[in-house]
Each structure stands twice: as C-alpha cells, then as structure tokens.
Coordinates of N, CA and C and ligand atoms in Angstrom, one line a residue:
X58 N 24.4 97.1 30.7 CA 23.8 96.1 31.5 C 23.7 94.8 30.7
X59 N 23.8 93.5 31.1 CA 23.9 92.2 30.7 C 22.7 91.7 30.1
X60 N 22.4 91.1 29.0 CA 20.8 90.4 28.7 C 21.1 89.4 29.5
X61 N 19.2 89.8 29.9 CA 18.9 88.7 30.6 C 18.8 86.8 29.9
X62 N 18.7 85.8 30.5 CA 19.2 84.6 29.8 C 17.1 83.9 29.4
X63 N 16.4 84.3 28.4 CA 15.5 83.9 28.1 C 15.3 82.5 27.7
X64 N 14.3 81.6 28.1 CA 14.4 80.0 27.4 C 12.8 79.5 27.1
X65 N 12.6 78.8 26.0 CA 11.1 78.7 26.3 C 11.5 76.8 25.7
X66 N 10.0 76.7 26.5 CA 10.3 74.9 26.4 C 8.9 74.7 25.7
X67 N 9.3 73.4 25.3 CA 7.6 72.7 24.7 C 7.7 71.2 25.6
X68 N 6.2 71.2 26.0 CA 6.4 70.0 27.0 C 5.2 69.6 25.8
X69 N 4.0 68.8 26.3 CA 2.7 68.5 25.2 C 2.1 69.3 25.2
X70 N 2.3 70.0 23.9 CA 1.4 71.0 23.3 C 1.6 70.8 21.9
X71 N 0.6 71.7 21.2 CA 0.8 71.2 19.6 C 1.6 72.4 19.0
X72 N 2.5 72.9 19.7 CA 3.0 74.5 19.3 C 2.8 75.3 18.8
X73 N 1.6 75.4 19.0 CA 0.2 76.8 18.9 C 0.7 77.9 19.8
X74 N 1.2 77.8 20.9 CA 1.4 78.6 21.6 C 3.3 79.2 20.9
X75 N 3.8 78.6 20.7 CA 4.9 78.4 20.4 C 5.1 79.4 18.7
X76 N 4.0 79.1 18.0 CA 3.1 80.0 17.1 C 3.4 81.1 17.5
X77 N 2.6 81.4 18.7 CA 2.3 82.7 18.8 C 3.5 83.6 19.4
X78 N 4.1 82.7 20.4 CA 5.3 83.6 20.6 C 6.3 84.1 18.6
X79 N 6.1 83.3 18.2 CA 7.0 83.7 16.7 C 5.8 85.0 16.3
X80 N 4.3 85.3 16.0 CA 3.8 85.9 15.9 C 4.3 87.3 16.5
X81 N 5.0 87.5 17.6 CA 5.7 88.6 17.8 C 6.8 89.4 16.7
X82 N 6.6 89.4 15.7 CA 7.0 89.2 14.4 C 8.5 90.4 14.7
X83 N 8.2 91.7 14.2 CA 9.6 92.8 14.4 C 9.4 93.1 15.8
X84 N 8.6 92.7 16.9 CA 8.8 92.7 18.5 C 9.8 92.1 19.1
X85 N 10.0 90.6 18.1 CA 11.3 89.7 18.2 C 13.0 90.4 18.8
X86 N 12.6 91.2 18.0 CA 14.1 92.6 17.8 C 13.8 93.5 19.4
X87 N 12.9 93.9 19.7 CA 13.0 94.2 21.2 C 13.3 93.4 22.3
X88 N 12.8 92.1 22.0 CA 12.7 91.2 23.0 C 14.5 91.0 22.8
X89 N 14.9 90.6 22.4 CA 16.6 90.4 21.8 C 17.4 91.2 22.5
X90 N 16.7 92.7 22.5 CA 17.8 93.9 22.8 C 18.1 93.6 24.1
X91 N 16.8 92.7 24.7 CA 17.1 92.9 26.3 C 17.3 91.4 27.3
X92 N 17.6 90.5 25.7 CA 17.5 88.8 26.7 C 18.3 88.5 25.1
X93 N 19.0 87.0 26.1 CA 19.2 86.0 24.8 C 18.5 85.2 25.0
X94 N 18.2 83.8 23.7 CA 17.3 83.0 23.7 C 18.4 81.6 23.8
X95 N 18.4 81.1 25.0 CA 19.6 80.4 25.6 C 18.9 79.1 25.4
X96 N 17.8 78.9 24.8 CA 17.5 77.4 24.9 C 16.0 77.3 24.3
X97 N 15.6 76.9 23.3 CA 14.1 76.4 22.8 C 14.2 75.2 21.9
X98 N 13.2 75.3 20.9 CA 12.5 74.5 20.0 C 13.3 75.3 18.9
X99 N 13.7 76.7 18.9 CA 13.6 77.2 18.0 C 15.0 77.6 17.5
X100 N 16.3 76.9 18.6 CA 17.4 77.2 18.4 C 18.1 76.1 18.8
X101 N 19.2 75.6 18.4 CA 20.0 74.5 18.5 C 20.9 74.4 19.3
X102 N 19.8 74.1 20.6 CA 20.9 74.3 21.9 C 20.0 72.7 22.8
X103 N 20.8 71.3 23.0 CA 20.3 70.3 23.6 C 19.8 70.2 24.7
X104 N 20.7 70.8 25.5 CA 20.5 71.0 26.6 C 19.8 72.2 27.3
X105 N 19.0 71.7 28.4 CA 18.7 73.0 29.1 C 19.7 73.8 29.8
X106 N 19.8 74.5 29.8 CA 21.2 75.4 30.5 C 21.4 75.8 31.8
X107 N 21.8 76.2 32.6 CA 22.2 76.5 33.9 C 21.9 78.2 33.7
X108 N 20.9 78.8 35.6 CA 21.4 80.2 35.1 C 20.2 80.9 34.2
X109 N 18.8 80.6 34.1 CA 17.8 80.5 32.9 C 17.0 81.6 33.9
X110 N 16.8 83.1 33.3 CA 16.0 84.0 34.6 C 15.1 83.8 33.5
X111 N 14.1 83.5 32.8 CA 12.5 83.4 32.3 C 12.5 82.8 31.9
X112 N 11.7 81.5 31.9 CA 11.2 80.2 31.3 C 9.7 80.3 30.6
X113 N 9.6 80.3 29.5 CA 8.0 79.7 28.9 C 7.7 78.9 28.4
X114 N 6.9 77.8 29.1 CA 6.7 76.5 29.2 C 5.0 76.2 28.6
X115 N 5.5 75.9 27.4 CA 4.3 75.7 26.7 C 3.7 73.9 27.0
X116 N 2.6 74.0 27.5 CA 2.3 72.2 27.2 C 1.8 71.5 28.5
X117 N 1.2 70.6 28.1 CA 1.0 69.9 29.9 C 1.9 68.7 30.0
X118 N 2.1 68.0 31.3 CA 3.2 67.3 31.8 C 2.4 65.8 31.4
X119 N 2.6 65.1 30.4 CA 2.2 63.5 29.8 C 3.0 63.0 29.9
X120 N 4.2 62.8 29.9 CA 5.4 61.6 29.8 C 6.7 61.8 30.9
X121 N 6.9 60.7 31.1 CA 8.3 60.8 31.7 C 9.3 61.5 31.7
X122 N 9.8 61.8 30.0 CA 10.0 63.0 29.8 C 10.0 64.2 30.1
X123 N 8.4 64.4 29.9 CA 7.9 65.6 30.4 C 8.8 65.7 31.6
X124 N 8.5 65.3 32.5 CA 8.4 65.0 34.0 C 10.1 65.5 34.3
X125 N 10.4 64.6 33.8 CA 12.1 65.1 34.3 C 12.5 66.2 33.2
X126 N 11.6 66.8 32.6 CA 12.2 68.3 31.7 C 12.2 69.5 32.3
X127 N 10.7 69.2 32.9 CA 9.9 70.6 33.7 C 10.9 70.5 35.6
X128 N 11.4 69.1 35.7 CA 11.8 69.7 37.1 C 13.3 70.2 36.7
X129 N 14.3 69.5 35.4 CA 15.3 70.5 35.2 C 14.8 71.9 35.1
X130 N 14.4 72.0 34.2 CA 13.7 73.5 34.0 C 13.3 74.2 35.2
X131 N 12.3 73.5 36.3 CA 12.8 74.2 37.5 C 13.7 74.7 37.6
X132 N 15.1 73.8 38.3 CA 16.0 73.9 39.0 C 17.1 75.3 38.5
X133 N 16.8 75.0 37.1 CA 17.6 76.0 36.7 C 17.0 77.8 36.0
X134 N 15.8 77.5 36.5 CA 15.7 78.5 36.0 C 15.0 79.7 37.5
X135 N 14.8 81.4 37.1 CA 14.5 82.2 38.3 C 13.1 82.5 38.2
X136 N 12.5 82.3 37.0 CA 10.8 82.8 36.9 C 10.5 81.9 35.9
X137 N 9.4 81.0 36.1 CA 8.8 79.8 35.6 C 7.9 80.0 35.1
X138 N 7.4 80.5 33.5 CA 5.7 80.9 33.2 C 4.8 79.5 32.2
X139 N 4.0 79.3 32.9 CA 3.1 78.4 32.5 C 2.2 79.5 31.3
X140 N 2.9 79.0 29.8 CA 2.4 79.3 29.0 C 1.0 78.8 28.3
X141 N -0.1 79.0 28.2 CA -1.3 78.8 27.6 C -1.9 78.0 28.1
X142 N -3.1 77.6 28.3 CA -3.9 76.7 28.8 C -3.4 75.2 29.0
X143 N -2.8 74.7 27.9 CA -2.5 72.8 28.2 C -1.5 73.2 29.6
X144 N -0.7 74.4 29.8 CA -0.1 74.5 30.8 C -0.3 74.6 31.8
X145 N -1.4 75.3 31.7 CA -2.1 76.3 33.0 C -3.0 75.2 33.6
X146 N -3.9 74.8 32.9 CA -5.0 73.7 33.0 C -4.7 72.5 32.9
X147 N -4.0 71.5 31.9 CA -3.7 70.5 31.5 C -4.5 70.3 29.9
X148 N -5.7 70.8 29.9 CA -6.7 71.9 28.6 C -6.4 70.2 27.8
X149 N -6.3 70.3 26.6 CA -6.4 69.2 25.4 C -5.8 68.1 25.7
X150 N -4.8 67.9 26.3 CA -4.0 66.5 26.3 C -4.4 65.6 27.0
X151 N -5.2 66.5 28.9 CA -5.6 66.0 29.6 C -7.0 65.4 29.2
X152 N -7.4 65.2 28.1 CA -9.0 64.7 27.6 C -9.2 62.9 27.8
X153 N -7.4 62.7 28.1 CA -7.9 60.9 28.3 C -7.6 60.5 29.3
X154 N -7.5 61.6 30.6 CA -7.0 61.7 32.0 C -8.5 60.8 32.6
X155 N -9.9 60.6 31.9 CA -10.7 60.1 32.1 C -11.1 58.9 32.1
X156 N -9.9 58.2 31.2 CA -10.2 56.8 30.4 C -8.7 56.1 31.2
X157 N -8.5 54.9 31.6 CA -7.3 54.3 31.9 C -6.3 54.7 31.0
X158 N -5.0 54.6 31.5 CA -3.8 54.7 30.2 C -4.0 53.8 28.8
X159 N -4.1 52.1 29.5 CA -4.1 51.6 28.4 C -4.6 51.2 27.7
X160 N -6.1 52.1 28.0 CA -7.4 51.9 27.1 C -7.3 52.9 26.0
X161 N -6.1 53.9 26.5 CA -5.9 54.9 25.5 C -4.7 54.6 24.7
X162 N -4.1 53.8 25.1 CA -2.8 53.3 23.8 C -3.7 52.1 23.2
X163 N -4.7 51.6 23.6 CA -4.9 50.1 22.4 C -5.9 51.3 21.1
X164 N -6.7 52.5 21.7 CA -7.5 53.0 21.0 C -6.3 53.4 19.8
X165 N -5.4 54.3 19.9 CA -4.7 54.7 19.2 C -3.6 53.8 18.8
X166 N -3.2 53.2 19.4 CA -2.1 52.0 18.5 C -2.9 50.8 17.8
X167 N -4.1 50.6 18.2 CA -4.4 49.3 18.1 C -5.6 49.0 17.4
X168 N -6.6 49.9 17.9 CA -8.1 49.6 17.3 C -8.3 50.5 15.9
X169 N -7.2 51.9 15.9 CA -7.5 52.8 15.2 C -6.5 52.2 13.8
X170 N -5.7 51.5 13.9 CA -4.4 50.7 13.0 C -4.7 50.2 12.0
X171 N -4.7 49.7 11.0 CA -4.6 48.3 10.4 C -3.5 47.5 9.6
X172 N -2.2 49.1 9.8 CA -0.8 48.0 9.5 C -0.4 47.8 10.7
X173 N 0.2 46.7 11.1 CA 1.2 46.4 12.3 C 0.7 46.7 13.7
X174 N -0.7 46.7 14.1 CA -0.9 47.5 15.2 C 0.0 47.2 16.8
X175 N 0.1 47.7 17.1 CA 1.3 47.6 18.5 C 1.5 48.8 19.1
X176 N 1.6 48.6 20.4 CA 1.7 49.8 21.3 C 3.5 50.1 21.2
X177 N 4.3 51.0 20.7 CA 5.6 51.4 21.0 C 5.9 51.5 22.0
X178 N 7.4 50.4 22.2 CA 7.7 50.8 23.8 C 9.1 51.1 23.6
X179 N 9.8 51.3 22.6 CA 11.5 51.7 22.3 C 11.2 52.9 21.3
X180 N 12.4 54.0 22.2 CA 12.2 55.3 21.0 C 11.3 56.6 21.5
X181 N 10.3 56.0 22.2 CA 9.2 56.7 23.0 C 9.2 56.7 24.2
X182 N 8.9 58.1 24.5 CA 8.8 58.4 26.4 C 7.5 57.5 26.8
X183 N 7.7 57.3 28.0 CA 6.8 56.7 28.5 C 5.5 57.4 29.1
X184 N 4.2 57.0 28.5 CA 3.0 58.4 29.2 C 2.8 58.2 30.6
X185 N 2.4 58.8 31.6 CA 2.4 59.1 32.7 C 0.9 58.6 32.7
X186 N 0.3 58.0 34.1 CA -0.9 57.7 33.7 C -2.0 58.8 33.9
X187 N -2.2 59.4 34.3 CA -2.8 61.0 34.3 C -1.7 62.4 33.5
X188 N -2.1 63.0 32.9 CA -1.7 64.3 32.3 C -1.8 65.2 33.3
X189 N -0.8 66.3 33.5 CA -0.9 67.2 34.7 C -0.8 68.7 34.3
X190 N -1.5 69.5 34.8 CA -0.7 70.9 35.1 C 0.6 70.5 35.2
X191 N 1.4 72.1 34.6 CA 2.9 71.9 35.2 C 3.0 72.5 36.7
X192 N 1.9 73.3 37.4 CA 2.1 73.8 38.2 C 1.5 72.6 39.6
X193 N 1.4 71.1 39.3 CA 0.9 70.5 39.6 C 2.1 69.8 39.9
X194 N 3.2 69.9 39.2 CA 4.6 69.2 39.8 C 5.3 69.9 40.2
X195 N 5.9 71.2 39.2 CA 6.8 71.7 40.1 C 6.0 73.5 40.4
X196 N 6.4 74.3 41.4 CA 6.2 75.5 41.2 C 6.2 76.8 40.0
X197 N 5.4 77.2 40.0 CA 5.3 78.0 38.7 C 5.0 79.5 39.2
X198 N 5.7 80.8 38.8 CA 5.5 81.8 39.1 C 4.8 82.7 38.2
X199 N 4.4 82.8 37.1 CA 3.2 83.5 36.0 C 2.8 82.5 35.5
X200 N 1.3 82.3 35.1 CA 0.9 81.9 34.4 C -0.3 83.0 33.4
X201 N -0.1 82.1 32.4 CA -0.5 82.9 31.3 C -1.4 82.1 30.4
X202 N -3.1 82.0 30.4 CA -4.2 81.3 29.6 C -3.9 81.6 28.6
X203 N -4.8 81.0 27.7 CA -5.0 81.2 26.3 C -5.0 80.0 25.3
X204 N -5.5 79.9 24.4 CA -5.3 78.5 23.6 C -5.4 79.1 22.2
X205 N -4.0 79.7 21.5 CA -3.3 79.5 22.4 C -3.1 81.6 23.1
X206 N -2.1 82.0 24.2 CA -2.5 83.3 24.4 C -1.8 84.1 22.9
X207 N -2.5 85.5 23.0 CA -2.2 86.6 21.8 C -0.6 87.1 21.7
X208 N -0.3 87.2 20.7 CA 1.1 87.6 20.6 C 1.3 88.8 21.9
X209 N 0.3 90.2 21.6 CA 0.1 91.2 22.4 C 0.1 90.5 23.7
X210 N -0.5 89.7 24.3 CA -0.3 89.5 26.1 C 0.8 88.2 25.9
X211 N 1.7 87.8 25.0 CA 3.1 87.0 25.4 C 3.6 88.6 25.5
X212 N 3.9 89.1 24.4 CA 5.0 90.4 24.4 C 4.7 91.2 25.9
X213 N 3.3 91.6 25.9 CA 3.2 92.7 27.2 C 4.1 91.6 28.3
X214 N 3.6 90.4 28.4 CA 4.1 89.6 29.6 C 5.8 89.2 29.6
X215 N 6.0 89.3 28.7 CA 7.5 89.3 28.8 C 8.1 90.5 28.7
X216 N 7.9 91.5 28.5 CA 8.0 92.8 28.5 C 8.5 93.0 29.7
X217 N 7.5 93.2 30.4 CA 6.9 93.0 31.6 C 8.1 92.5 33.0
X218 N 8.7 91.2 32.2 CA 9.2 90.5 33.1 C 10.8 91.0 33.2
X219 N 10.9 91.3 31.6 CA 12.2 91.7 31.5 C 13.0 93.1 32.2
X220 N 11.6 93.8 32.3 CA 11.8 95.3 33.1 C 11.8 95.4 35.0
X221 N 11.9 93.9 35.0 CA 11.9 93.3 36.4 C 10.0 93.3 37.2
X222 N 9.2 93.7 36.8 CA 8.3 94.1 37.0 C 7.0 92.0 36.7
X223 N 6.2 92.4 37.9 CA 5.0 91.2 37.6 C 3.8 91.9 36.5
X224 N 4.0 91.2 35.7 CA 2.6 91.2 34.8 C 1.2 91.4 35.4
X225 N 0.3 92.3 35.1 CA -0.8 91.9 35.5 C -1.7 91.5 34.3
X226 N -1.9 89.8 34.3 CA -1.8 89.4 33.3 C -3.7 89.6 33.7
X227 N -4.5 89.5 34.4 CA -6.4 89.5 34.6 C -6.9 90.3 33.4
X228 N -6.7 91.7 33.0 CA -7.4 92.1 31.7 C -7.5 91.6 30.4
X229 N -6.5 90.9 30.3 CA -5.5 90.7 29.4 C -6.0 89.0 28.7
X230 N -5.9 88.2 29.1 CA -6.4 87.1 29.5 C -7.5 85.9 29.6
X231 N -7.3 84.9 28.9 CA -9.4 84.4 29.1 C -8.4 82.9 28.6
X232 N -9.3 82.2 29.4 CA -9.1 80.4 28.7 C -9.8 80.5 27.8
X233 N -9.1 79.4 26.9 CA -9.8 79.6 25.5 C -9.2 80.4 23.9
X234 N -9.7 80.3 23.2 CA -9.5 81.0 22.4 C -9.8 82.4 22.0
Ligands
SF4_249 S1 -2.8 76.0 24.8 FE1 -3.7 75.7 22.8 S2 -2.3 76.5 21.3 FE2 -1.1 76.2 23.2 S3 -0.3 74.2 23.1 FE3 -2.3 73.9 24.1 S4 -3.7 73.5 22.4 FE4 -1.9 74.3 21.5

C-alpha cells in the first residue's frame, strides 16, 4: 500500500506545538512507516505541494501571508487539522485583536525602541487587522487544543487519521496547558 502524503505548517505560533509534534521521539518511525513528510518547517521542501491527505496547521491566521498559506493549504490538501489552541482559538497572538493594528506596531516598533524606531514595511508580511482562527477562513476538519497539545494526543490523533479512522479527540483534550 502507498504512504499516505503527511504535511504540517506553521502559520503564528511560537512552535511549541511544533515541539511537540518532534516530542513524538522513536513514534516518529511509526508515523514514517505509514506517511511521508511532503512539506514542513522541518524539511526542505518550499513549496506546499499538490495531493496533501493530512495537514497540521500550527498557529493563528495574522498576516497576509498567513492568509494566502492556509487557503493554499486548503486547496491542496484532504483533512485539515487545526493544531493547538493559537489554531483552534486564535489563543496568544490574538491578545491585540483588542487594541487597533496600529496602536500595536507604534507599541512595538516605536515606543518600545530606542535605535531607529520605525514600523517595517519591506521584507515583512503584512498583519491583518484582527488575528483569526484558521477555521474562521478556511474549513477545518479536526481540531486539536492544547498549548501546546501532548505528544500522546498528536500521535493518538494522527494515528488515528492515518488508519482512515476520526479521532475522538473530547478525553483526550483541554485548552490550555
Ligand atoms: S498553541 Fe501554545 S504551544 Fe502551540 S503555537 Fe500556540 S502558544 Fe505555542
């Protein structure tokens, strides 16, 4: 039988979650037997690829970027998992979804500075003026809390997915740490 085509993304997150998938330590070797890892952070492939049957999408949607990563990542992929809370919720990044955008770039480029202060506008994605869920732009088929979630409920949940089967991820599970 063919491996399945595995990919995980980082959109804004601090790769905590990203962490924890590596924390699957000699599990790594199971997961392998039964998928390739056709596209991450963790492997030197630029592009997202065509053809993607499980996506784990660590991070919430902040930038333009973001924005046009997560709808490729849709398009090409067959099961979409909103990995750990910044995913699931919008959780940490969304904390200045309260304050105007660019009351939050003069804080951090400008007030907090004292070489050169200036807001970057070349080189850098552009922030979105609210932070979103990803399942707030495009469709998402598991999601999975946690901040970030346990090696044991990534593995069970990919496990899970790779045996064609839905996770029941509710025991398992808690926002938060
Ligand atoms: S859910 Fe927690 S561990 Fe994962 S990216 Fe967000 S802050 Fe980091």
């Amino acid at each position: 039988m063919s491996k399945l085509r595995l990919a995980t993304v980082w959109l804004d997150g601090c790769s905590g979650c990203h962490m924890s998938f590596l924390d699957l330590d000699e599990r790594l070797l199971a997961v392998a037997e039964k998928a390739d890892l056709v596209y991450s952070p963790l492997v030197d492939q630029k592009e997202f690829p065509a053809g993607v049957d499980i996506a784990l999408v660590e991070g919430a949607v902040s930038s333009e970027d973001d924005l046009h990563k997560i709808q490729v990542v849709r398009a090409r992929t067959r099961i979409l998992v909103s990995l750990g809370d910044c995913a699931v919720t919008a959780n940490v990044p969304s904390m200045r979804n309260k304050f105007p955008l660019q009351m939050s770039l003069d804080r951090a480029y400008k007030e907090n500075v004292t070489l050169d202060p200036g807001t970057p506008t070349q080189g850098v994605p552009a922030l979105l003026e609210k932070v979103r869920p990803i399942h707030e732009v495009v469709p998402v088929d598991v999601f999975i809390p946690g901040c970030p979630p346990s090696a044991d409920t990534i593995f069970y949940a990919v496990s899970e997915l790779l045996e064609g089967r839905s996770p029941d991820l509710s025991p398992r599970t808690r926002f938060g740490a």
